PDB file of C-alpha atoms in Angstrom:
ATOM      1  CA  UNK A   1      43.337 116.179  55.508  1.00 68.00           C
ATOM      2  CA  UNK A   2      43.594 116.073  59.301  1.00 79.00           C
ATOM      3  CA  UNK A   3      44.267 119.573  60.631  1.00 87.00           C
ATOM      4  CA  UNK A   4      46.478 119.987  63.678  1.00 92.00           C
ATOM      5  CA  UNK A   5      44.714 121.933  66.429  1.00 96.00           C
ATOM      6  CA  UNK A   6      46.628 124.935  67.773  1.00 97.00           C
ATOM      7  CA  UNK A   7      45.950 127.465  70.540  1.00 98.00           C
ATOM      8  CA  UNK A   8      47.794 130.802  70.604  1.00 98.00           C
ATOM      9  CA  UNK A   9      48.568 132.291  74.031  1.00 97.00           C
ATOM     10  CA  UNK A  10      49.949 135.834  74.067  1.00 96.00           C
ATOM     11  CA  UNK A  11      49.069 139.029  75.924  1.00 94.00           C
ATOM     12  CA  UNK A  12      49.199 141.141  72.739  1.00 94.00           C
ATOM     13  CA  UNK A  13      45.802 140.967  71.076  1.00 94.00           C
ATOM     14  CA  UNK A  14      47.027 142.323  67.745  1.00 95.00           C
ATOM     15  CA  UNK A  15      49.836 139.741  67.664  1.00 95.00           C
ATOM     16  CA  UNK A  16      47.348 136.937  68.342  1.00 95.00           C
ATOM     17  CA  UNK A  17      45.110 138.064  65.522  1.00 95.00           C
ATOM     18  CA  UNK A  18      47.986 138.397  63.075  1.00 95.00           C
ATOM     19  CA  UNK A  19      49.397 134.997  63.995  1.00 96.00           C
ATOM     20  CA  UNK A  20      45.990 133.358  63.669  1.00 96.00           C
ATOM     21  CA  UNK A  21      45.624 134.836  60.186  1.00 94.00           C
ATOM     22  CA  UNK A  22      49.065 133.534  59.154  1.00 94.00           C
ATOM     23  CA  UNK A  23      48.589 130.021  60.537  1.00 95.00           C
ATOM     24  CA  UNK A  24      45.079 129.555  59.194  1.00 92.00           C
ATOM     25  CA  UNK A  25      46.520 129.802  55.676  1.00 91.00           C
ATOM     26  CA  UNK A  26      48.285 126.473  56.274  1.00 92.00           C
ATOM     27  CA  UNK A  27      45.967 123.558  55.284  1.00 92.00           C
ATOM     28  CA  UNK A  28      47.362 121.311  58.028  1.00 92.00           C
ATOM     29  CA  UNK A  29      46.825 123.825  60.873  1.00 94.00           C
ATOM     30  CA  UNK A  30      43.606 124.872  62.587  1.00 95.00           C
ATOM     31  CA  UNK A  31      43.796 127.630  65.212  1.00 96.00           C
ATOM     32  CA  UNK A  32      40.955 126.554  67.491  1.00 96.00           C
ATOM     33  CA  UNK A  33      41.327 129.286  70.131  1.00 96.00           C
ATOM     34  CA  UNK A  34      43.503 132.065  71.524  1.00 96.00           C
ATOM     35  CA  UNK A  35      44.108 133.368  75.035  1.00 97.00           C
ATOM     36  CA  UNK A  36      45.667 136.414  76.645  1.00 95.00           C
ATOM     37  CA  UNK A  37      47.402 134.566  79.497  1.00 95.00           C
ATOM     38  CA  UNK A  38      47.821 131.212  81.190  1.00 95.00           C
ATOM     39  CA  UNK A  39      44.687 131.508  83.292  1.00 96.00           C
ATOM     40  CA  UNK A  40      42.521 132.054  80.221  1.00 97.00           C
ATOM     41  CA  UNK A  41      44.209 129.115  78.488  1.00 97.00           C
ATOM     42  CA  UNK A  42      43.499 126.777  81.409  1.00 97.00           C
ATOM     43  CA  UNK A  43      39.843 127.818  81.388  1.00 96.00           C
ATOM     44  CA  UNK A  44      39.649 127.014  77.678  1.00 96.00           C
ATOM     45  CA  UNK A  45      41.279 123.624  78.176  1.00 97.00           C
ATOM     46  CA  UNK A  46      38.978 122.683  81.041  1.00 95.00           C
ATOM     47  CA  UNK A  47      35.919 123.260  78.852  1.00 93.00           C
ATOM     48  CA  UNK A  48      37.360 121.848  75.627  1.00 92.00           C
ATOM     49  CA  UNK A  49      36.012 118.478  74.528  1.00 89.00           C
ATOM     50  CA  UNK A  50      39.076 117.936  72.339  1.00 91.00           C
ATOM     51  CA  UNK A  51      42.435 119.192  73.554  1.00 94.00           C
ATOM     52  CA  UNK A  52      44.794 121.019  71.152  1.00 96.00           C
ATOM     53  CA  UNK A  53      47.809 119.331  69.637  1.00 96.00           C
ATOM     54  CA  UNK A  54      50.085 122.328  70.190  1.00 97.00           C
ATOM     55  CA  UNK A  55      49.995 125.428  72.377  1.00 98.00           C
ATOM     56  CA  UNK A  56      52.023 128.401  71.137  1.00 97.00           C
ATOM     57  CA  UNK A  57      52.959 130.090  74.384  1.00 96.00           C
ATOM     58  CA  UNK A  58      54.492 133.478  75.181  1.00 94.00           C
ATOM     59  CA  UNK A  59      56.616 133.798  78.330  1.00 91.00           C
ATOM     60  CA  UNK A  60      55.867 137.277  79.694  1.00 89.00           C
ATOM     61  CA  UNK A  61      52.159 137.540  80.507  1.00 91.00           C
ATOM     62  CA  UNK A  62      50.082 138.892  83.375  1.00 86.00           C
ATOM     63  CA  UNK A  63      48.133 136.675  85.812  1.00 86.00           C
ATOM     64  CA  UNK A  64      49.916 133.452  84.821  1.00 90.00           C
ATOM     65  CA  UNK A  65      53.128 133.653  82.803  1.00 91.00           C
ATOM     66  CA  UNK A  66      54.522 131.145  80.340  1.00 92.00           C
ATOM     67  CA  UNK A  67      56.851 129.459  82.806  1.00 91.00           C
ATOM     68  CA  UNK A  68      54.160 128.703  85.378  1.00 92.00           C
ATOM     69  CA  UNK A  69      51.698 127.774  82.634  1.00 95.00           C
ATOM     70  CA  UNK A  70      54.193 125.271  81.231  1.00 94.00           C
ATOM     71  CA  UNK A  71      54.614 123.623  84.640  1.00 93.00           C
ATOM     72  CA  UNK A  72      50.843 123.175  84.918  1.00 95.00           C
ATOM     73  CA  UNK A  73      50.367 121.962  81.350  1.00 96.00           C
ATOM     74  CA  UNK A  74      53.095 119.311  81.521  1.00 93.00           C
ATOM     75  CA  UNK A  75      51.475 117.846  84.640  1.00 93.00           C
ATOM     76  CA  UNK A  76      47.780 118.254  83.838  1.00 95.00           C
ATOM     77  CA  UNK A  77      47.835 117.880  80.055  1.00 95.00           C
ATOM     78  CA  UNK A  78      51.026 115.938  79.174  1.00 92.00           C
ATOM     79  CA  UNK A  79      49.597 115.040  75.763  1.00 92.00           C
ATOM     80  CA  UNK A  80      49.540 118.702  74.717  1.00 95.00           C
ATOM     81  CA  UNK A  81      52.805 119.819  73.138  1.00 95.00           C
ATOM     82  CA  UNK A  82      54.169 123.253  74.055  1.00 97.00           C
ATOM     83  CA  UNK A  83      56.076 125.573  71.741  1.00 97.00           C
ATOM     84  CA  UNK A  84      57.465 128.717  73.346  1.00 96.00           C
ATOM     85  CA  UNK A  85      57.235 131.757  71.067  1.00 94.00           C
ATOM     86  CA  UNK A  86      59.030 134.632  72.762  1.00 91.00           C
ATOM     87  CA  UNK A  87      61.383 137.603  72.531  1.00 87.00           C
ATOM     88  CA  UNK A  88      63.174 136.348  75.678  1.00 83.00           C
ATOM     89  CA  UNK A  89      65.721 134.022  74.109  1.00 80.00           C
ATOM     90  CA  UNK A  90      68.572 133.932  76.629  1.00 81.00           C
ATOM     91  CA  UNK A  91      70.572 130.679  76.865  1.00 84.00           C
ATOM     92  CA  UNK A  92      69.513 130.186  80.491  1.00 82.00           C
ATOM     93  CA  UNK A  93      65.828 130.572  79.660  1.00 85.00           C
ATOM     94  CA  UNK A  94      66.009 128.244  76.669  1.00 87.00           C
ATOM     95  CA  UNK A  95      67.745 125.512  78.661  1.00 84.00           C
ATOM     96  CA  UNK A  96      65.322 125.890  81.547  1.00 86.00           C
ATOM     97  CA  UNK A  97      62.201 125.679  79.386  1.00 90.00           C
ATOM     98  CA  UNK A  98      63.525 122.631  77.533  1.00 87.00           C
ATOM     99  CA  UNK A  99      64.171 121.012  80.923  1.00 85.00           C
ATOM    100  CA  UNK A 100      60.535 121.691  81.846  1.00 89.00           C
ATOM    101  CA  UNK A 101      59.393 119.739  78.806  1.00 90.00           C
ATOM    102  CA  UNK A 102      58.636 122.181  75.996  1.00 94.00           C
ATOM    103  CA  UNK A 103      58.846 120.737  72.485  1.00 93.00           C
ATOM    104  CA  UNK A 104      60.265 123.881  70.889  1.00 94.00           C
ATOM    105  CA  UNK A 105      61.651 127.298  71.785  1.00 93.00           C
ATOM    106  CA  UNK A 106      61.188 129.805  68.962  1.00 94.00           C
ATOM    107  CA  UNK A 107      61.825 133.501  68.466  1.00 91.00           C
ATOM    108  CA  UNK A 108      58.826 135.757  67.892  1.00 92.00           C
ATOM    109  CA  UNK A 109      60.688 137.045  64.849  1.00 91.00           C
ATOM    110  CA  UNK A 110      60.571 133.597  63.231  1.00 93.00           C
ATOM    111  CA  UNK A 111      59.724 133.436  59.545  1.00 94.00           C
ATOM    112  CA  UNK A 112      56.017 132.475  59.098  1.00 93.00           C
ATOM    113  CA  UNK A 113      56.965 129.617  56.775  1.00 93.00           C
ATOM    114  CA  UNK A 114      59.372 128.172  59.349  1.00 94.00           C
ATOM    115  CA  UNK A 115      56.771 128.519  62.103  1.00 95.00           C
ATOM    116  CA  UNK A 116      54.284 126.474  60.084  1.00 94.00           C
ATOM    117  CA  UNK A 117      56.969 123.859  59.434  1.00 92.00           C
ATOM    118  CA  UNK A 118      57.890 123.837  63.132  1.00 93.00           C
ATOM    119  CA  UNK A 119      54.298 123.144  64.192  1.00 95.00           C
ATOM    120  CA  UNK A 120      53.962 120.299  61.716  1.00 91.00           C
ATOM    121  CA  UNK A 121      57.339 118.868  62.838  1.00 90.00           C
ATOM    122  CA  UNK A 122      56.269 118.995  66.483  1.00 93.00           C
ATOM    123  CA  UNK A 123      53.142 117.013  65.639  1.00 90.00           C
ATOM    124  CA  UNK A 124      54.999 114.541  63.468  1.00 87.00           C
ATOM    125  CA  UNK A 125      58.176 114.015  65.491  1.00 86.00           C
ATOM    126  CA  UNK A 126      57.476 115.352  68.974  1.00 88.00           C
ATOM    127  CA  UNK A 127      59.898 118.278  68.901  1.00 89.00           C
ATOM    128  CA  UNK A 128      61.543 120.992  66.815  1.00 91.00           C
ATOM    129  CA  UNK A 129      64.976 121.898  68.099  1.00 86.00           C
ATOM    130  CA  UNK A 130      66.800 124.574  66.129  1.00 86.00           C
ATOM    131  CA  UNK A 131      70.598 124.532  65.656  1.00 83.00           C
ATOM    132  CA  UNK A 132      70.822 127.321  68.260  1.00 84.00           C
ATOM    133  CA  UNK A 133      69.023 125.238  70.891  1.00 85.00           C
ATOM    134  CA  UNK A 134      71.049 122.137  70.065  1.00 81.00           C
ATOM    135  CA  UNK A 135      74.262 124.125  70.391  1.00 80.00           C
ATOM    136  CA  UNK A 136      73.191 125.362  73.837  1.00 79.00           C
ATOM    137  CA  UNK A 137      72.630 121.772  74.942  1.00 72.00           C
ATOM    138  CA  UNK A 138      76.063 120.833  73.611  1.00 70.00           C
ATOM    139  CA  UNK A 139      77.729 123.731  75.453  1.00 63.00           C
ATOM    140  CA  UNK A 140      75.916 122.789  78.655  1.00 62.00           C
ATOM    141  CA  UNK A 141      77.277 119.264  78.388  1.00 57.00           C
ATOM    142  CA  UNK A 142      80.847 120.539  77.885  1.00 55.00           C
ATOM    143  CA  UNK A 143      80.669 122.752  80.966  1.00 54.00           C
ATOM    144  CA  UNK A 144      79.156 120.131  83.223  1.00 53.00           C
ATOM    145  CA  UNK A 145      81.349 119.391  86.232  1.00 45.00           C
ATOM    146  CA  UNK A 146      83.450 116.263  85.838  1.00 47.00           C
ATOM    147  CA  UNK A 147      82.588 115.378  89.416  1.00 46.00           C
ATOM    148  CA  UNK A 148      78.912 115.065  88.562  1.00 46.00           C
ATOM    149  CA  UNK A 149      78.279 111.627  87.179  1.00 48.00           C
ATOM    150  CA  UNK A 150      75.047 110.869  85.281  1.00 52.00           C
ATOM    151  CA  UNK A 151      72.789 108.196  86.732  1.00 52.00           C
ATOM    152  CA  UNK A 152      73.600 104.907  85.076  1.00 58.00           C
ATOM    153  CA  UNK A 153      70.663 103.714  83.003  1.00 75.00           C
ATOM    154  CA  UNK A 154      70.811 100.442  81.166  1.00 83.00           C
ATOM    155  CA  UNK A 155      69.576 100.745  77.611  1.00 88.00           C
ATOM    156  CA  UNK A 156      69.487  97.741  75.322  1.00 89.00           C
ATOM    157  CA  UNK A 157      71.247  97.818  71.973  1.00 90.00           C
ATOM    158  CA  UNK A 158      67.876  98.120  70.266  1.00 92.00           C
ATOM    159  CA  UNK A 159      66.808 100.986  72.532  1.00 91.00           C
ATOM    160  CA  UNK A 160      70.023 102.882  71.759  1.00 90.00           C
ATOM    161  CA  UNK A 161      69.449 102.309  68.071  1.00 91.00           C
ATOM    162  CA  UNK A 162      65.886 103.604  68.275  1.00 92.00           C
ATOM    163  CA  UNK A 163      66.909 106.537  70.472  1.00 91.00           C
ATOM    164  CA  UNK A 164      69.450 107.624  67.863  1.00 88.00           C
ATOM    165  CA  UNK A 165      66.795 107.535  65.138  1.00 90.00           C
ATOM    166  CA  UNK A 166      64.353 109.446  67.334  1.00 87.00           C
ATOM    167  CA  UNK A 167      66.992 112.120  67.852  1.00 83.00           C
ATOM    168  CA  UNK A 168      67.417 112.355  64.090  1.00 81.00           C
ATOM    169  CA  UNK A 169      63.692 113.094  63.805  1.00 78.00           C
ATOM    170  CA  UNK A 170      62.535 109.840  62.241  1.00 85.00           C
ATOM    171  CA  UNK A 171      58.866 109.169  62.950  1.00 85.00           C
ATOM    172  CA  UNK A 172      57.723 105.909  64.549  1.00 88.00           C
ATOM    173  CA  UNK A 173      56.520 104.591  61.196  1.00 90.00           C
ATOM    174  CA  UNK A 174      59.826 105.503  59.529  1.00 90.00           C
ATOM    175  CA  UNK A 175      61.795 103.804  62.308  1.00 92.00           C
ATOM    176  CA  UNK A 176      59.598 100.720  62.045  1.00 92.00           C
ATOM    177  CA  UNK A 177      60.212 100.523  58.292  1.00 93.00           C
ATOM    178  CA  UNK A 178      63.947 101.088  58.689  1.00 91.00           C
ATOM    179  CA  UNK A 179      64.340  98.406  61.374  1.00 93.00           C
ATOM    180  CA  UNK A 180      61.780  95.968  59.930  1.00 93.00           C
ATOM    181  CA  UNK A 181      59.628  96.174  63.064  1.00 92.00           C
ATOM    182  CA  UNK A 182      55.985  97.031  63.681  1.00 93.00           C
ATOM    183  CA  UNK A 183      54.931 100.563  64.587  1.00 90.00           C
ATOM    184  CA  UNK A 184      53.420  99.126  67.770  1.00 92.00           C
ATOM    185  CA  UNK A 185      56.826  97.731  68.747  1.00 93.00           C
ATOM    186  CA  UNK A 186      58.465 101.112  68.175  1.00 91.00           C
ATOM    187  CA  UNK A 187      55.730 102.782  70.234  1.00 90.00           C
ATOM    188  CA  UNK A 188      56.567 100.408  73.074  1.00 91.00           C
ATOM    189  CA  UNK A 189      60.291 101.159  72.864  1.00 91.00           C
ATOM    190  CA  UNK A 190      59.625 104.907  72.818  1.00 90.00           C
ATOM    191  CA  UNK A 191      57.483 104.677  75.958  1.00 89.00           C
ATOM    192  CA  UNK A 192      60.169 102.560  77.607  1.00 90.00           C
ATOM    193  CA  UNK A 193      62.843 105.135  76.729  1.00 91.00           C
ATOM    194  CA  UNK A 194      60.743 107.972  78.140  1.00 88.00           C
ATOM    195  CA  UNK A 195      60.255 106.033  81.358  1.00 88.00           C
ATOM    196  CA  UNK A 196      63.873 104.880  81.736  1.00 88.00           C
ATOM    197  CA  UNK A 197      65.359 108.316  81.062  1.00 85.00           C
ATOM    198  CA  UNK A 198      62.659 110.175  82.989  1.00 83.00           C
ATOM    199  CA  UNK A 199      62.031 112.344  79.927  1.00 82.00           C
ATOM    200  CA  UNK A 200      58.792 114.244  79.369  1.00 78.00           C
ATOM    201  CA  UNK A 201      58.877 114.147  75.583  1.00 81.00           C
ATOM    202  CA  UNK A 202      61.054 113.756  72.507  1.00 82.00           C
ATOM    203  CA  UNK A 203      63.010 116.907  73.328  1.00 77.00           C
ATOM    204  CA  UNK A 204      63.857 115.354  76.688  1.00 79.00           C
ATOM    205  CA  UNK A 205      65.136 112.224  74.952  1.00 84.00           C
ATOM    206  CA  UNK A 206      67.384 114.365  72.768  1.00 80.00           C
ATOM    207  CA  UNK A 207      68.743 116.165  75.827  1.00 76.00           C
ATOM    208  CA  UNK A 208      69.426 112.822  77.536  1.00 81.00           C
ATOM    209  CA  UNK A 209      71.136 111.379  74.458  1.00 82.00           C
ATOM    210  CA  UNK A 210      73.428 114.405  74.073  1.00 75.00           C
ATOM    211  CA  UNK A 211      74.271 114.560  77.786  1.00 70.00           C
ATOM    212  CA  UNK A 212      75.197 110.876  77.858  1.00 76.00           C
ATOM    213  CA  UNK A 213      77.210 110.854  74.617  1.00 75.00           C
ATOM    214  CA  UNK A 214      74.762 108.556  72.863  1.00 80.00           C
ATOM    215  CA  UNK A 215      74.534 110.839  69.866  1.00 75.00           C
ATOM    216  CA  UNK A 216      76.658 113.649  68.451  1.00 68.00           C
ATOM    217  CA  UNK A 217      75.022 117.025  67.863  1.00 59.00           C
ATOM    218  CA  UNK A 218      76.736 117.217  64.472  1.00 57.00           C
ATOM    219  CA  UNK A 219      74.856 114.071  63.422  1.00 60.00           C
ATOM    220  CA  UNK A 220      71.418 115.437  64.235  1.00 59.00           C
ATOM    221  CA  UNK A 221      69.291 116.597  61.340  1.00 50.00           C
ATOM    222  CA  UNK A 222      66.394 118.177  63.162  1.00 43.00           C
ATOM    223  CA  UNK A 223      65.565 121.035  60.796  1.00 40.00           C
TER     224      UNK A 223
END
């Protein structure tokens, strides 16, 4: 079995140790390193021959906090997926971090079983958006000024179809099977959608789809 590589970044040493112990019990997860802040994480990544699949990142840390670390990671290591794990769960913070490109925003009080599932979902589908996060995105859309018009982007019928399936957390192989296309073709459409919508990842595509009424939140089955 291929084990997904994870790095834990948190300024509480005891929390890091406990989380490592919990995650290592999952056959599909391998905690390859841990760090006390963003600076330490960046040092680890610079020396690492193989980059992690997911970084579990706290927000409040000394030297380099989670927000600034996220900005650096999304630019320097766009292939690394970021899952925020924090006690700071305000609507404004959640929306902001999703806009920066994180793949998930989770409470530190999350059930260990759900955390393991979230990590595996992030690897498999590109994001893990809880009902709470989805509801925040829906509320944001409702309160958007009517005078602000979204930039018109032309998506083909096929792209809209694939975008809807992506939002419903179908993997590329599942979409390919459902639409009788090759996985390579779906990969190409996904890259095109990311480019056209200026999205950083799957979570960004979901945000775009909701904001532009291409999918209803009630139809999404992301958990």
